[in-house]
Amino acid sequence: MIAASPDEIPADKFPTFWTEALPELLERYGRVCAYMSFYIERVTGAASVDHMLPKSVDWREIYEWRNYRLACSLMNSRKNVYRDVLDPFEIDDGWFRLELVGYQVIPAPDLPPDIREKVQATIERLKLNDYECLKLREEYAEEFYRGDISQDRLRRRAPFLAMEIEREPERRRG
């Protein structure tokens, strides 16, 4: 016997049936990580199923599709069991912005304080501005600006970056 009741079962004792959802998550998300907003490469990318509500918090949500998010393994490990990361399904367009010189993710300047705090907490928890994340954004942007990749490919491979580049003329006017 592992536990006296379902609430007492350790998270690591549940069979990993959620991994069977990975092929469908990859297809539905277009292979784009829900947290990093970059394409997860075949073979070299490590795709994983993240439980938005951690397995250790509520056993009833462990096998529920609504609780799954496609995540690269790095973002999944950074999110871990923490609850201070915004759910990608609940983020409004424009809450996160990208500074297009150093490619840092920042909260939108006009957010209400409570939302701004949550956005900042997400950025910090996931370390969205660490060196490797910044370099990946920079590489994609440089390839795009040089004409090495099309805007359509940028949208498929780095949708957040593409959206922010497309928003740039609007920022200059506004």
mmCIF file of C-alpha atoms in Angstrom:
data_model
loop_
_atom_site.group_PDB
_atom_site.id
_atom_site.type_symbol
_atom_site.label_atom_id
_atom_site.label_comp_id
_atom_site.label_asym_id
_atom_site.label_seq_id
_atom_site.Cartn_x
_atom_site.Cartn_y
_atom_site.Cartn_z
ATOM 1 C CA MET A 1 0.000 0.000 0.000
ATOM 2 C CA ILE A 2 1.349 3.416 -1.013
ATOM 3 C CA ALA A 3 -1.130 5.598 0.888
ATOM 4 C CA ALA A 4 -4.302 5.448 2.958
ATOM 5 C CA SER A 5 -6.191 7.789 0.588
ATOM 6 C CA PRO A 6 -5.700 9.282 -2.890
ATOM 7 C CA ASP A 7 -4.764 12.632 -1.325
ATOM 8 C CA GLU A 8 -1.765 11.003 0.343
ATOM 9 C CA ILE A 9 -0.310 9.362 -2.793
ATOM 10 C CA PRO A 10 3.091 10.928 -3.588
ATOM 11 C CA ALA A 11 3.144 12.623 -7.009
ATOM 12 C CA ASP A 12 6.000 10.430 -8.213
ATOM 13 C CA LYS A 13 3.936 7.254 -7.658
ATOM 14 C CA PHE A 14 1.334 8.000 -10.348
ATOM 15 C CA PRO A 15 1.940 6.199 -13.669
ATOM 16 C CA THR A 16 3.149 8.677 -16.308
ATOM 17 C CA PHE A 17 0.205 8.199 -18.666
ATOM 18 C CA TRP A 18 0.274 11.931 -19.476
ATOM 19 C CA THR A 19 3.308 11.287 -21.708
ATOM 20 C CA GLU A 20 0.940 9.559 -24.114
ATOM 21 C CA ALA A 21 -0.631 12.983 -24.728
ATOM 22 C CA LEU A 22 2.687 14.435 -25.927
ATOM 23 C CA PRO A 23 2.267 13.696 -29.669
ATOM 24 C CA GLU A 24 -1.135 15.382 -29.690
ATOM 25 C CA LEU A 25 0.150 18.346 -27.637
ATOM 26 C CA LEU A 26 3.025 18.790 -30.092
ATOM 27 C CA GLU A 27 0.577 18.822 -32.986
ATOM 28 C CA ARG A 28 -1.948 21.144 -31.314
ATOM 29 C CA TYR A 29 0.724 23.619 -30.170
ATOM 30 C CA GLY A 30 2.581 23.520 -33.487
ATOM 31 C CA ARG A 31 5.575 22.263 -31.459
ATOM 32 C CA VAL A 32 5.804 25.683 -29.722
ATOM 33 C CA CYS A 33 6.600 25.766 -26.003
ATOM 34 C CA ALA A 34 3.718 27.374 -24.111
ATOM 35 C CA TYR A 35 6.098 29.254 -21.800
ATOM 36 C CA MET A 36 9.077 30.180 -23.983
ATOM 37 C CA SER A 37 7.190 30.637 -27.269
ATOM 38 C CA PHE A 38 9.825 28.888 -29.381
ATOM 39 C CA TYR A 39 9.589 25.879 -31.632
ATOM 40 C CA ILE A 40 10.704 22.643 -29.982
ATOM 41 C CA GLU A 41 12.994 20.994 -32.519
ATOM 42 C CA ARG A 42 12.646 17.341 -33.386
ATOM 43 C CA VAL A 43 15.345 15.078 -31.968
ATOM 44 C CA THR A 44 17.357 17.877 -30.292
ATOM 45 C CA GLY A 45 14.457 19.578 -28.534
ATOM 46 C CA ALA A 46 13.110 18.032 -25.378
ATOM 47 C CA ALA A 47 9.338 18.328 -25.352
ATOM 48 C CA SER A 48 7.439 17.569 -22.172
ATOM 49 C CA VAL A 49 3.980 17.678 -20.682
ATOM 50 C CA ASP A 50 3.744 20.290 -17.954
ATOM 51 C CA HIS A 51 0.975 20.045 -15.393
ATOM 52 C CA MET A 52 -0.232 23.619 -14.934
ATOM 53 C CA LEU A 53 -1.595 22.604 -11.561
ATOM 54 C CA PRO A 54 1.319 20.558 -10.188
ATOM 55 C CA LYS A 55 0.799 16.839 -9.677
ATOM 56 C CA SER A 56 1.613 17.231 -5.994
ATOM 57 C CA VAL A 57 -1.191 19.749 -5.484
ATOM 58 C CA ASP A 58 -4.272 17.888 -6.734
ATOM 59 C CA TRP A 59 -4.212 14.239 -7.794
ATOM 60 C CA ARG A 60 -7.590 14.651 -9.523
ATOM 61 C CA GLU A 61 -5.976 16.878 -12.201
ATOM 62 C CA ILE A 62 -3.020 14.610 -13.007
ATOM 63 C CA TYR A 63 -4.646 12.951 -16.017
ATOM 64 C CA GLU A 64 -6.841 15.838 -17.168
ATOM 65 C CA TRP A 65 -6.142 17.277 -20.626
ATOM 66 C CA ARG A 66 -7.143 20.753 -19.433
ATOM 67 C CA ASN A 67 -4.195 20.668 -17.015
ATOM 68 C CA TYR A 68 -1.571 19.919 -19.687
ATOM 69 C CA ARG A 69 0.695 22.503 -21.322
ATOM 70 C CA LEU A 70 3.366 21.742 -23.914
ATOM 71 C CA ALA A 71 6.705 22.815 -22.499
ATOM 72 C CA CYS A 72 10.313 22.383 -23.438
ATOM 73 C CA SER A 73 11.972 20.461 -20.637
ATOM 74 C CA LEU A 74 13.963 23.524 -19.505
ATOM 75 C CA MET A 75 10.822 25.598 -18.911
ATOM 76 C CA ASN A 76 9.053 22.635 -17.320
ATOM 77 C CA SER A 77 11.909 22.159 -14.867
ATOM 78 C CA ARG A 78 12.034 25.887 -14.069
ATOM 79 C CA LYS A 79 8.290 26.043 -13.458
ATOM 80 C CA ASN A 80 8.483 22.845 -11.444
ATOM 81 C CA VAL A 81 5.812 22.856 -8.696
ATOM 82 C CA TYR A 82 5.757 26.636 -8.311
ATOM 83 C CA ARG A 83 2.387 28.326 -8.565
ATOM 84 C CA ASP A 84 3.617 31.858 -9.402
ATOM 85 C CA VAL A 85 3.782 31.256 -13.171
ATOM 86 C CA LEU A 86 0.884 32.635 -15.179
ATOM 87 C CA ASP A 87 -1.138 30.066 -17.094
ATOM 88 C CA PRO A 88 -0.469 30.627 -20.820
ATOM 89 C CA PHE A 89 -4.206 30.090 -21.428
ATOM 90 C CA GLU A 90 -5.102 33.012 -19.166
ATOM 91 C CA ILE A 91 -2.636 35.632 -20.437
ATOM 92 C CA ASP A 92 -4.070 38.510 -22.419
ATOM 93 C CA ASP A 93 -2.331 39.679 -25.575
ATOM 94 C CA GLY A 94 0.175 42.372 -24.751
ATOM 95 C CA TRP A 95 0.829 41.573 -21.088
ATOM 96 C CA PHE A 96 4.354 40.505 -21.999
ATOM 97 C CA ARG A 97 6.446 42.747 -24.235
ATOM 98 C CA LEU A 98 9.820 42.386 -25.805
ATOM 99 C CA GLU A 99 12.464 45.055 -25.743
ATOM 100 C CA LEU A 100 13.907 44.771 -29.259
ATOM 101 C CA VAL A 101 17.452 45.930 -28.540
ATOM 102 C CA GLY A 102 18.565 43.381 -25.939
ATOM 103 C CA TYR A 103 15.566 41.060 -26.472
ATOM 104 C CA GLN A 104 14.477 41.092 -22.842
ATOM 105 C CA VAL A 105 10.945 40.095 -21.937
ATOM 106 C CA ILE A 106 9.308 42.826 -19.864
ATOM 107 C CA PRO A 107 5.830 43.508 -18.477
ATOM 108 C CA ALA A 108 3.743 45.885 -20.575
ATOM 109 C CA PRO A 109 4.035 49.391 -19.113
ATOM 110 C CA ASP A 110 0.284 49.999 -18.822
ATOM 111 C CA LEU A 111 -0.655 46.902 -16.815
ATOM 112 C CA PRO A 112 -2.544 47.172 -13.531
ATOM 113 C CA PRO A 113 -0.106 46.642 -10.625
ATOM 114 C CA ASP A 114 -1.448 43.186 -9.679
ATOM 115 C CA ILE A 115 -1.097 41.865 -13.243
ATOM 116 C CA ARG A 116 2.298 43.521 -13.659
ATOM 117 C CA GLU A 117 3.504 41.699 -10.509
ATOM 118 C CA LYS A 118 2.322 38.352 -11.864
ATOM 119 C CA VAL A 119 3.966 38.966 -15.240
ATOM 120 C CA GLN A 120 7.235 39.914 -13.541
ATOM 121 C CA ALA A 121 7.052 36.855 -11.285
ATOM 122 C CA THR A 122 6.581 34.632 -14.340
ATOM 123 C CA ILE A 123 9.548 36.229 -16.118
ATOM 124 C CA GLU A 124 11.721 35.722 -13.058
ATOM 125 C CA ARG A 125 10.565 32.181 -12.211
ATOM 126 C CA LEU A 126 11.088 30.938 -15.783
ATOM 127 C CA LYS A 127 14.295 32.994 -16.179
ATOM 128 C CA LEU A 128 13.041 34.221 -19.536
ATOM 129 C CA ASN A 129 15.879 36.751 -19.675
ATOM 130 C CA ASP A 130 18.804 34.441 -19.016
ATOM 131 C CA TYR A 131 21.682 34.516 -21.491
ATOM 132 C CA GLU A 132 20.531 31.531 -23.580
ATOM 133 C CA CYS A 133 16.968 32.838 -23.920
ATOM 134 C CA LEU A 134 18.218 36.278 -24.964
ATOM 135 C CA LYS A 135 20.654 34.761 -27.484
ATOM 136 C CA LEU A 136 17.959 32.580 -29.040
ATOM 137 C CA ARG A 137 15.687 35.598 -29.557
ATOM 138 C CA GLU A 138 18.585 37.613 -30.927
ATOM 139 C CA GLU A 139 19.595 34.868 -33.386
ATOM 140 C CA TYR A 140 16.069 34.526 -34.750
ATOM 141 C CA ALA A 141 15.681 38.312 -35.022
ATOM 142 C CA GLU A 142 19.003 38.726 -36.816
ATOM 143 C CA GLU A 143 18.130 35.931 -39.245
ATOM 144 C CA PHE A 144 14.832 37.639 -39.940
ATOM 145 C CA TYR A 145 16.327 41.129 -40.375
ATOM 146 C CA ARG A 146 19.005 39.722 -42.740
ATOM 147 C CA GLY A 147 16.277 38.068 -44.797
ATOM 148 C CA ASP A 148 17.495 34.543 -44.013
ATOM 149 C CA ILE A 149 14.058 33.511 -42.765
ATOM 150 C CA SER A 150 10.639 34.728 -43.798
ATOM 151 C CA GLN A 151 8.126 36.404 -41.559
ATOM 152 C CA ASP A 152 5.900 33.356 -41.917
ATOM 153 C CA ARG A 153 8.669 31.031 -40.707
ATOM 154 C CA LEU A 154 9.456 33.408 -37.837
ATOM 155 C CA ARG A 155 5.783 33.281 -36.813
ATOM 156 C CA ARG A 156 5.909 29.467 -36.723
ATOM 157 C CA ARG A 157 9.280 29.189 -34.965
ATOM 158 C CA ALA A 158 9.220 32.182 -32.611
ATOM 159 C CA PRO A 159 5.650 33.513 -32.471
ATOM 160 C CA PHE A 160 6.130 35.944 -29.578
ATOM 161 C CA LEU A 161 9.217 37.461 -31.175
ATOM 162 C CA ALA A 162 7.409 37.726 -34.526
ATOM 163 C CA MET A 163 4.427 39.438 -32.896
ATOM 164 C CA GLU A 164 6.680 41.943 -31.131
ATOM 165 C CA ILE A 165 8.621 42.704 -34.319
ATOM 166 C CA GLU A 166 5.329 43.247 -36.144
ATOM 167 C CA ARG A 167 4.161 45.522 -33.314
ATOM 168 C CA GLU A 168 7.309 47.724 -33.544
ATOM 169 C CA PRO A 169 5.963 50.287 -36.080
ATOM 170 C CA GLU A 170 2.899 50.744 -33.849
ATOM 171 C CA ARG A 171 5.170 51.413 -30.844
ATOM 172 C CA ARG A 172 7.119 54.079 -32.699
ATOM 173 C CA ARG A 173 3.900 55.908 -33.625
ATOM 174 C CA GLY A 174 2.326 55.522 -30.199
#
